[in-house]
Amino acid sequence: GIGAATQVHVRYRGLLADGQVFDQSESAEWFALDSVIEGWRTALRAMPVGARWRVVIPSAQAYGHEGAGDLTP
């Protein structure tokens, strides 16, 4: 994993349970780990550099009951 790193460089695609894409990066982007949802932060800390993972994040570790933008809980 990334250990004590505070930033990650990732390319990602966010999908809803029905397969609808709600967000994605066109190319790799830098993110501060403390600025991403809990479920993503947990996965990124465990992910080896260069790995490609599919991560399923429950709403409690994502946007919760409030949702975010057009995302409903």
CSV table of C-alpha atoms in Angstrom, one decimal:
chain,number,residue,atom,x,y,z
A,1,GLY,CA,0.0,0.0,0.0
A,2,ILE,CA,0.9,3.6,0.1
A,3,GLY,CA,1.6,3.7,3.8
A,4,ALA,CA,2.1,7.2,5.1
A,5,ALA,CA,1.6,9.0,1.8
A,6,THR,CA,-0.7,12.0,1.9
A,7,GLN,CA,-1.4,12.3,-1.8
A,8,VAL,CA,-2.2,9.8,-4.5
A,9,HIS,CA,-2.0,9.9,-8.3
A,10,VAL,CA,-5.0,8.0,-9.7
A,11,ARG,CA,-7.2,7.5,-12.7
A,12,TYR,CA,-10.7,6.5,-11.7
A,13,ARG,CA,-14.2,5.8,-12.8
A,14,GLY,CA,-17.1,5.9,-10.3
A,15,LEU,CA,-20.2,3.8,-11.0
A,16,LEU,CA,-23.5,3.4,-9.3
A,17,ALA,CA,-24.8,-0.1,-8.5
A,18,ASP,CA,-26.7,-0.2,-11.8
A,19,GLY,CA,-23.5,0.5,-13.8
A,20,GLN,CA,-24.2,4.2,-14.5
A,21,VAL,CA,-21.0,6.2,-14.5
A,22,PHE,CA,-21.3,9.2,-12.2
A,23,ASP,CA,-17.8,10.5,-12.3
A,24,GLN,CA,-14.5,9.7,-14.0
A,25,SER,CA,-11.1,11.2,-14.7
A,26,GLU,CA,-9.8,11.6,-18.3
A,27,SER,CA,-6.3,11.1,-17.1
A,28,ALA,CA,-4.5,10.4,-13.8
A,29,GLU,CA,-5.1,13.2,-11.2
A,30,TRP,CA,-3.5,14.0,-7.9
A,31,PHE,CA,-5.7,13.9,-4.7
A,32,ALA,CA,-5.0,14.5,-1.1
A,33,LEU,CA,-6.0,11.4,0.8
A,34,ASP,CA,-7.8,13.5,3.4
A,35,SER,CA,-10.1,15.0,0.7
A,36,VAL,CA,-11.6,11.7,-0.6
A,37,ILE,CA,-14.4,9.6,0.8
A,38,GLU,CA,-13.6,7.2,3.6
A,39,GLY,CA,-14.0,4.0,1.5
A,40,TRP,CA,-11.7,5.2,-1.2
A,41,ARG,CA,-9.1,6.3,1.3
A,42,THR,CA,-9.2,2.9,2.9
A,43,ALA,CA,-8.8,1.1,-0.4
A,44,LEU,CA,-6.0,3.4,-1.6
A,45,ARG,CA,-3.9,2.9,1.5
A,46,ALA,CA,-4.0,-0.9,0.9
A,47,MET,CA,-3.5,-0.7,-2.9
A,48,PRO,CA,0.0,-1.5,-4.3
A,49,VAL,CA,1.5,1.2,-6.6
A,50,GLY,CA,0.5,0.5,-10.2
A,51,ALA,CA,-2.4,-1.8,-9.2
A,52,ARG,CA,-5.8,-1.7,-10.8
A,53,TRP,CA,-8.7,-2.5,-8.5
A,54,ARG,CA,-12.5,-2.5,-8.5
A,55,VAL,CA,-13.7,-1.2,-5.2
A,56,VAL,CA,-17.2,-1.5,-3.9
A,57,ILE,CA,-17.9,1.2,-1.3
A,58,PRO,CA,-21.0,1.1,0.9
A,59,SER,CA,-22.9,4.4,1.2
A,60,ALA,CA,-21.9,4.8,4.9
A,61,GLN,CA,-18.2,5.0,3.7
A,62,ALA,CA,-19.1,7.2,0.7
A,63,TYR,CA,-21.7,10.0,0.6
A,64,GLY,CA,-24.0,8.6,3.3
A,65,HIS,CA,-27.7,9.5,3.7
A,66,GLU,CA,-27.2,13.0,2.3
A,67,GLY,CA,-25.9,12.0,-1.1
A,68,ALA,CA,-23.7,14.5,-3.1
A,69,GLY,CA,-24.6,16.6,-6.0
A,70,ASP,CA,-26.8,14.5,-8.3
A,71,LEU,CA,-26.0,11.4,-6.3
A,72,THR,CA,-28.8,10.2,-4.2
A,73,PRO,CA,-28.2,8.0,-1.2
